[in-house]
CSV table of N, CA and C in Angstrom, one decimal:
chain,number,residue,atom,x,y,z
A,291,UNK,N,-8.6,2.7,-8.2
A,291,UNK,CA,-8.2,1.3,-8.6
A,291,UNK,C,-8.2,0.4,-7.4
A,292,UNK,N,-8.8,-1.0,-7.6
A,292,UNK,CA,-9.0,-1.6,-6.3
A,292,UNK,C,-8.0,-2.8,-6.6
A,293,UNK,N,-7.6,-3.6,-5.4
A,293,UNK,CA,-7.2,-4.7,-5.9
A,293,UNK,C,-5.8,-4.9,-6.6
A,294,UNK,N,-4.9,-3.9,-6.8
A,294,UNK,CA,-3.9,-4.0,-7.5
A,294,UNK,C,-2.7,-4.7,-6.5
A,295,UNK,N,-2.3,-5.6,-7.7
A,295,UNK,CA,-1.6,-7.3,-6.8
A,295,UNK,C,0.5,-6.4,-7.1
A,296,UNK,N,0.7,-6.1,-6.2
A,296,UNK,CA,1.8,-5.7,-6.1
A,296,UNK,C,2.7,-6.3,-5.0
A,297,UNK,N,4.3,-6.5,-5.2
A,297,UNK,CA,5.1,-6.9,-3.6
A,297,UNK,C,5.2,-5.7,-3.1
A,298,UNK,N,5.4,-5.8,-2.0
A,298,UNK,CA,5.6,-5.3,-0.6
A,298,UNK,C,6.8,-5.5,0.4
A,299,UNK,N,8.0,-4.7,0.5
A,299,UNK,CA,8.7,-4.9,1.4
A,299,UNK,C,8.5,-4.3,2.9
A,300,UNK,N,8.7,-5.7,3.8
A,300,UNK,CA,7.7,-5.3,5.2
A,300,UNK,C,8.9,-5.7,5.9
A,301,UNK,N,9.0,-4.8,7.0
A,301,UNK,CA,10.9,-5.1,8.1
A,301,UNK,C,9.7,-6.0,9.5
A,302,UNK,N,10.8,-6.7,9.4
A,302,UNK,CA,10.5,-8.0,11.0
A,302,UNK,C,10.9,-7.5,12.1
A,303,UNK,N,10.5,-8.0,12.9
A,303,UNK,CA,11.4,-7.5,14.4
A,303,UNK,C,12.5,-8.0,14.4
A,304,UNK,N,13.1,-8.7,13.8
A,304,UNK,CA,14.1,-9.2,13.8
A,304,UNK,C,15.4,-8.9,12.6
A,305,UNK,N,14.9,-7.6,12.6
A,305,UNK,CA,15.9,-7.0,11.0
A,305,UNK,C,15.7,-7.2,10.0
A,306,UNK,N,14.8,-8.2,9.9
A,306,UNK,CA,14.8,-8.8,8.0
A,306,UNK,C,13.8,-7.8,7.4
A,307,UNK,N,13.7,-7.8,6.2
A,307,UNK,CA,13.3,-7.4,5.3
A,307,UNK,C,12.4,-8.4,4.6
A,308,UNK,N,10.9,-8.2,4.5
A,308,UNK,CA,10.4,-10.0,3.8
A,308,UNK,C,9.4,-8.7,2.6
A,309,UNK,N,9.9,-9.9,1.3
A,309,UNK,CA,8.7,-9.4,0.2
A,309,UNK,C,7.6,-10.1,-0.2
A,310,UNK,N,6.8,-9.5,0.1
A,310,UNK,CA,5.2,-10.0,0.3
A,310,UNK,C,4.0,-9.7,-0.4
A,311,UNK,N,3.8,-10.6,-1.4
A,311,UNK,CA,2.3,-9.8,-2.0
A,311,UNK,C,1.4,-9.1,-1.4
A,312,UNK,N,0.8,-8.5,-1.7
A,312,UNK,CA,-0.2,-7.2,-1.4
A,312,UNK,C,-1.2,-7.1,-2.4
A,313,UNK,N,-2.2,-6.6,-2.3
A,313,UNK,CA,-3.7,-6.1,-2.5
A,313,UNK,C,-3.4,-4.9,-2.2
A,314,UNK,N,-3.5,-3.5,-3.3
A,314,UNK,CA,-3.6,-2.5,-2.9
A,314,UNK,C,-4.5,-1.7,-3.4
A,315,UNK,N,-5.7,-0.9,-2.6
A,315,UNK,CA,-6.2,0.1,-3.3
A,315,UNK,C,-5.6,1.3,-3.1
A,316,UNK,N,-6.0,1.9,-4.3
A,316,UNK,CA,-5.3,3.7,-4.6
A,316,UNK,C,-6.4,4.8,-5.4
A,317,UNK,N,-6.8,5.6,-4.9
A,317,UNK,CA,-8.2,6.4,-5.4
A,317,UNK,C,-7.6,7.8,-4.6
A,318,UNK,N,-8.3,8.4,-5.8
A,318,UNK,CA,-8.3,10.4,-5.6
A,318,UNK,C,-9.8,10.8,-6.3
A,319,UNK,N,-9.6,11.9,-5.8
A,319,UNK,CA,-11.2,12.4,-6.3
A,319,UNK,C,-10.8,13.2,-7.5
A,320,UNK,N,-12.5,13.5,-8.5
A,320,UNK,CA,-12.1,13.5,-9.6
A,320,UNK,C,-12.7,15.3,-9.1
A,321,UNK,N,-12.1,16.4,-8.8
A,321,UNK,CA,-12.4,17.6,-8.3
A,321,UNK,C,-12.8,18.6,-10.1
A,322,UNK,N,-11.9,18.3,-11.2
A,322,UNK,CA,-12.4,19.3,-11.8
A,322,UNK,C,-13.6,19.1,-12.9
A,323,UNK,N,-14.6,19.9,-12.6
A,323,UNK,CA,-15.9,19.5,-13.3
A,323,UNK,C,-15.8,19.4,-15.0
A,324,UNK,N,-14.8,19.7,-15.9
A,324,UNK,CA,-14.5,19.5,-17.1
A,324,UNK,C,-13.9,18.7,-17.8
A,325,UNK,N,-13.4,17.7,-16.2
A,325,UNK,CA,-12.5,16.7,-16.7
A,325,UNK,C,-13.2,15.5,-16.7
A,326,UNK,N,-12.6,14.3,-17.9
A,326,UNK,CA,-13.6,13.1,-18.0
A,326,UNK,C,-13.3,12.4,-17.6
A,327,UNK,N,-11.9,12.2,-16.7
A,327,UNK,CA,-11.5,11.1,-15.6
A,327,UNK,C,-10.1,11.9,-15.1
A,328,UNK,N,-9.5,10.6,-14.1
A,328,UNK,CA,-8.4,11.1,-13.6
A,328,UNK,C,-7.4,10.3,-14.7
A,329,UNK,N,-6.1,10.2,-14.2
A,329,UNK,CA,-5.1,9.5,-14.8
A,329,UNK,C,-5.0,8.3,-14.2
A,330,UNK,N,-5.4,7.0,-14.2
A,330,UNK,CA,-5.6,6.0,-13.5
A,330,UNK,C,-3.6,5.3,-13.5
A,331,UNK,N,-3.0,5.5,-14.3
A,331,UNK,CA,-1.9,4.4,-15.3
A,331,UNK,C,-1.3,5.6,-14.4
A,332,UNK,N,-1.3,7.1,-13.8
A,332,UNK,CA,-0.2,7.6,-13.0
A,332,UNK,C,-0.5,7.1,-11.6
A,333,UNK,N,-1.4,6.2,-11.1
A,333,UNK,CA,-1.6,5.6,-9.4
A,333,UNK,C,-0.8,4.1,-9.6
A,334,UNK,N,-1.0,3.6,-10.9
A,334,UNK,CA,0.0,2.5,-11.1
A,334,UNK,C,1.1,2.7,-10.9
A,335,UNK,N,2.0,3.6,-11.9
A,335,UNK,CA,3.5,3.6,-11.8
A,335,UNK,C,4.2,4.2,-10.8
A,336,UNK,N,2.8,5.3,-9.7
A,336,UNK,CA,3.6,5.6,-8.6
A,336,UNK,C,3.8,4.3,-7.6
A,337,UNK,N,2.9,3.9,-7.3
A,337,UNK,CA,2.8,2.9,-6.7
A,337,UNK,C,3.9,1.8,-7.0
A,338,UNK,N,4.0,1.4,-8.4
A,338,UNK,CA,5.2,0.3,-9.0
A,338,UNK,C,6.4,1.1,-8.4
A,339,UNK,N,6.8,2.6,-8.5
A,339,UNK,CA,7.9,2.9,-8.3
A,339,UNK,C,8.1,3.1,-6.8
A,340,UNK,N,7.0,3.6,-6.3
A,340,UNK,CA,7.1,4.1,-5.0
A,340,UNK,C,7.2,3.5,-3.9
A,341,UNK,N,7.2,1.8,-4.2
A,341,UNK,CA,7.3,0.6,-3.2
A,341,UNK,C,8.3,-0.4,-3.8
A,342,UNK,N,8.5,-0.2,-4.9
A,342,UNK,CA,9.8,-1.0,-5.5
A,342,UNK,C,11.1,-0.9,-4.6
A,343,UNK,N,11.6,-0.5,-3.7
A,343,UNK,CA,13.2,-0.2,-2.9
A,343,UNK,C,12.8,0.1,-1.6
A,344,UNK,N,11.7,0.0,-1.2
A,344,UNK,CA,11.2,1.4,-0.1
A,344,UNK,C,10.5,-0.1,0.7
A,345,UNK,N,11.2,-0.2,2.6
A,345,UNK,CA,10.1,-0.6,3.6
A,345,UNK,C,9.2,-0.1,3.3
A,346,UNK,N,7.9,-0.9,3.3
A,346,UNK,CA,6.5,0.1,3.7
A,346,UNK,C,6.4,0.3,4.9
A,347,UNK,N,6.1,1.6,5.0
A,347,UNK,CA,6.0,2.7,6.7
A,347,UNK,C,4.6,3.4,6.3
A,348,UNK,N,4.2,4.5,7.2
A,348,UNK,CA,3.6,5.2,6.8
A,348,UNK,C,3.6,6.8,6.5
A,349,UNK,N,5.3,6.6,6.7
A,349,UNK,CA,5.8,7.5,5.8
A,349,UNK,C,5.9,7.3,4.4
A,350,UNK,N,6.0,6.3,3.7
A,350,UNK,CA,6.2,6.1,2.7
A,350,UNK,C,4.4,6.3,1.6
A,351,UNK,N,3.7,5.6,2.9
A,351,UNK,CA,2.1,5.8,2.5
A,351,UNK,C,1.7,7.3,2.2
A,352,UNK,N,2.4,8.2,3.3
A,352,UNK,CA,2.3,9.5,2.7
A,352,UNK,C,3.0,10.1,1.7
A,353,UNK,N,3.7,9.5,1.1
A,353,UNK,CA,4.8,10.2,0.2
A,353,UNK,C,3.8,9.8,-1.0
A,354,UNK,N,3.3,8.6,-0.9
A,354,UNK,CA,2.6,8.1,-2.5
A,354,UNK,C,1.0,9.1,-2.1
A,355,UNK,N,0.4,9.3,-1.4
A,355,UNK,CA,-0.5,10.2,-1.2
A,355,UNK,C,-0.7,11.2,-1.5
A,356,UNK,N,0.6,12.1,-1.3
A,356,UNK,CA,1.1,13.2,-2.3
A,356,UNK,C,1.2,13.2,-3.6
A,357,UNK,N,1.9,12.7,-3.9
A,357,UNK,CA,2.4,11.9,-5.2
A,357,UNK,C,1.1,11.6,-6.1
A,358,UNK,N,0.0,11.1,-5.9
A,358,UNK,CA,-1.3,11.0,-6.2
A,358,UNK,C,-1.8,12.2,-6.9
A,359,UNK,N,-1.8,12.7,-5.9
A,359,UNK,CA,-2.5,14.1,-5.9
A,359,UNK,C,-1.5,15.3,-7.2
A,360,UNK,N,-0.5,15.3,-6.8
A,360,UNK,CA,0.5,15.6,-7.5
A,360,UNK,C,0.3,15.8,-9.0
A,361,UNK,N,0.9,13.9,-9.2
A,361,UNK,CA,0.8,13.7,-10.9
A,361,UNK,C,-0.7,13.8,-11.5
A,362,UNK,N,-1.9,14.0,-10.6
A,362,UNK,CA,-2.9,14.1,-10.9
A,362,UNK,C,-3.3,15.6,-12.1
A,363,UNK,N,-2.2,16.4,-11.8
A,363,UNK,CA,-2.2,17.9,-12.4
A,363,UNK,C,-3.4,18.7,-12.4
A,364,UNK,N,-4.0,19.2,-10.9
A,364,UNK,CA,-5.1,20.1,-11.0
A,364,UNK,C,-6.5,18.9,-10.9
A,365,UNK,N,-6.6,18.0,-11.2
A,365,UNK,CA,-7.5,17.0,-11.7
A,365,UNK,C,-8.3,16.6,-9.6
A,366,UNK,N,-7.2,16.6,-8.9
A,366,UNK,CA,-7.7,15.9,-7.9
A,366,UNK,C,-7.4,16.7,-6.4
A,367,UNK,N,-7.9,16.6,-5.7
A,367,UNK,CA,-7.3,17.1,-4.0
A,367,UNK,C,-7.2,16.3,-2.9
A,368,UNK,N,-7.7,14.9,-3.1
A,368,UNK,CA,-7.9,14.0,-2.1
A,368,UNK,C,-7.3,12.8,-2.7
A,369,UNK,N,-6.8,12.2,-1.6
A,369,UNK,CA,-6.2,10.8,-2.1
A,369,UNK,C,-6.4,9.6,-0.7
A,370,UNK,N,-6.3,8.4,-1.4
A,370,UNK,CA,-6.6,7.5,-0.4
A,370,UNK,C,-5.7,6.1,-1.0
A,371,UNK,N,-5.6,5.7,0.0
A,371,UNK,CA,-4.6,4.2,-0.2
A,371,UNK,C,-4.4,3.2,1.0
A,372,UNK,N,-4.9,1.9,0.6
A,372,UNK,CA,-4.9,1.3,1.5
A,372,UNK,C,-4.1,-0.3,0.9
A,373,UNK,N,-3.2,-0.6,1.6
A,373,UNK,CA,-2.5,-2.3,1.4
A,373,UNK,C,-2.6,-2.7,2.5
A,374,UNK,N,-3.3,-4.1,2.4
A,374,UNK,CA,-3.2,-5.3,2.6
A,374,UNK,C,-2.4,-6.7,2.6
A,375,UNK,N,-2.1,-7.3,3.1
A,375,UNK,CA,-1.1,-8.5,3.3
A,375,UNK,C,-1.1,-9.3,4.0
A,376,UNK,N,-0.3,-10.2,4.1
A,376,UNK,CA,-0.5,-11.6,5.3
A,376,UNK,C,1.4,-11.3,5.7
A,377,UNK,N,1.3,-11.2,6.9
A,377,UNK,CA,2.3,-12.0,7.5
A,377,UNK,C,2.7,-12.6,8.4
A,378,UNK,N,3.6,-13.6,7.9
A,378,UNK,CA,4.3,-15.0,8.1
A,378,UNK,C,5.2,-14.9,9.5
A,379,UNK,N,4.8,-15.5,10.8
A,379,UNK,CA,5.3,-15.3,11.8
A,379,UNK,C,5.2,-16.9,12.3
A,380,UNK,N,6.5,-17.5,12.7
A,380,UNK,CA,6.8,-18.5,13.3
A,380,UNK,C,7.0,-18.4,14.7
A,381,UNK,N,5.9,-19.4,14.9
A,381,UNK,CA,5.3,-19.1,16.3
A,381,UNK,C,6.0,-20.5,16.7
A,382,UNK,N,6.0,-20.5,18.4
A,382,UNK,CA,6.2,-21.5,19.3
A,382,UNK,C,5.4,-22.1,20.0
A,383,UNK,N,4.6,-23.0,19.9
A,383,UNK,CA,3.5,-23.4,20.4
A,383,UNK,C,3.7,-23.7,22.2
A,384,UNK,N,2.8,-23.6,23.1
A,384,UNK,CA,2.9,-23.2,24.5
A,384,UNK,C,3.3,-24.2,25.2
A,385,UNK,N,2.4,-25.2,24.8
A,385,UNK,CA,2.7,-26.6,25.4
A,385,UNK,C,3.8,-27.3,24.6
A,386,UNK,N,3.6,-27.9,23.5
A,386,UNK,CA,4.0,-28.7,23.4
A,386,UNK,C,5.9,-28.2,23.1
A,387,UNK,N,6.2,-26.5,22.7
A,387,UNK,CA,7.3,-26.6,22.4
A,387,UNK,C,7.4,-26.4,20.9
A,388,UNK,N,6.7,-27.3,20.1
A,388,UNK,CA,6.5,-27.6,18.7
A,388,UNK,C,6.5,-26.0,17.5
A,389,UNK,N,7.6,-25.4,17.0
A,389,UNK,CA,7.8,-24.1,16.2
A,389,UNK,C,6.7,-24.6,14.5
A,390,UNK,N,5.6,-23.5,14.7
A,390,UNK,CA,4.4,-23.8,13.2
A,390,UNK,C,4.6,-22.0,12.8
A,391,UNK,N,4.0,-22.0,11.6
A,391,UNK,CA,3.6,-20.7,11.4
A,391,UNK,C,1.9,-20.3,11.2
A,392,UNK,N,2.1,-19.1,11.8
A,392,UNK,CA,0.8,-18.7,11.6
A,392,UNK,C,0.6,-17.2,10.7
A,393,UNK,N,0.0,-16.6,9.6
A,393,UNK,CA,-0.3,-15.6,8.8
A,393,UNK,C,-1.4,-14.2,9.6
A,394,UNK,N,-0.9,-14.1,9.8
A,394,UNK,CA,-1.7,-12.6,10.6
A,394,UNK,C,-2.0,-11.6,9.2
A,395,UNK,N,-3.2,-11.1,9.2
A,395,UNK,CA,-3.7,-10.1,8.1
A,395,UNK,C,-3.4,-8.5,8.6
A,396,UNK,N,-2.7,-7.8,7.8
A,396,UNK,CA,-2.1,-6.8,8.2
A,396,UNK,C,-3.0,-5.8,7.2
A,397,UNK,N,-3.6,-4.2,7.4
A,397,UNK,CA,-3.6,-3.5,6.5
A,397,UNK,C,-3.7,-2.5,7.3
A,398,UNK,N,-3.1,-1.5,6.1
A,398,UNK,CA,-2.1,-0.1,6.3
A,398,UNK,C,-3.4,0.8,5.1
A,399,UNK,N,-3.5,1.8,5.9
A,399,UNK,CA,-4.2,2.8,5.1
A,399,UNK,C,-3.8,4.0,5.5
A,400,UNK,N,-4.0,5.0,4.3
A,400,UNK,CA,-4.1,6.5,4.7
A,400,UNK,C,-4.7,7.3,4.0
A,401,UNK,N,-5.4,8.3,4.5
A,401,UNK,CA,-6.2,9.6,3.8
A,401,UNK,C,-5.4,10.5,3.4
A,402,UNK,N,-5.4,11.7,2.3
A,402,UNK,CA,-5.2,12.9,2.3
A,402,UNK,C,-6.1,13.8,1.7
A,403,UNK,N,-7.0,14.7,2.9
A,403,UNK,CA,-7.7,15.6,2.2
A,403,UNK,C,-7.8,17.1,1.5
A,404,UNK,N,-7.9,17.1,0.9
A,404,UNK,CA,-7.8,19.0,0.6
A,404,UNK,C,-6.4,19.2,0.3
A,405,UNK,N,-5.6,18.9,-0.6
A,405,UNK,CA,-4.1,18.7,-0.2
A,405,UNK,C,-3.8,20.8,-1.5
């Protein structure tokens, strides 16, 4: 599944906590040759559940990786996941002093093979 528009909780350097749209893809391989797809609607709700309360880390990346593979039941061995986002960092400009923001593109991915 590509593209799925989900929030994101991302920690600042500064202690906060900011919730941020995201672009996420989530994909497993389809390993058993009898089967006519994977469970697509179990990469949704982990995902919906699995980033609902939770900083994104890349511990957490691996926890839904597993989890993939997992609810997949025999169906899959590999998993992949990558999010995407912008964040919002208020900058100080050099010269003039003048505080603007600027959006930096951030993405987080991870593999799991042969699990």
């Amino acid at each position: 599944m590509e593209a799925i528009e989900l929030p994101v909780n991302v920690a600042t350097g500064s202690d906060q906590t900011l919730l941020l749209p995201a672009r996420i893809g989530a994909f497993v391989s389809l390993d058993n040759e009898n089967a006519k797809g994977i469970h697509m609607s179990r990469l949704y709700l982990s995902l919906k559940e699995g980033l609902a309360n939770k900083t994104l880390s890349f511990s957490v990346l691996s926890q839904l990786l597993d989890e993939f593979v997992v609810k997949q039941e025999g169906l899959s061995q590999d998993s992949y996941l990558d999010v995407e986002f912008e964040l919002p960092v208020e900058r100080k400009a050099l010269l003039s002093g003048q505080v603007g923001w600027r959006h930096y593109a951030v993405k987080m991915f991870g593999q799991l093979k042969g699990a």
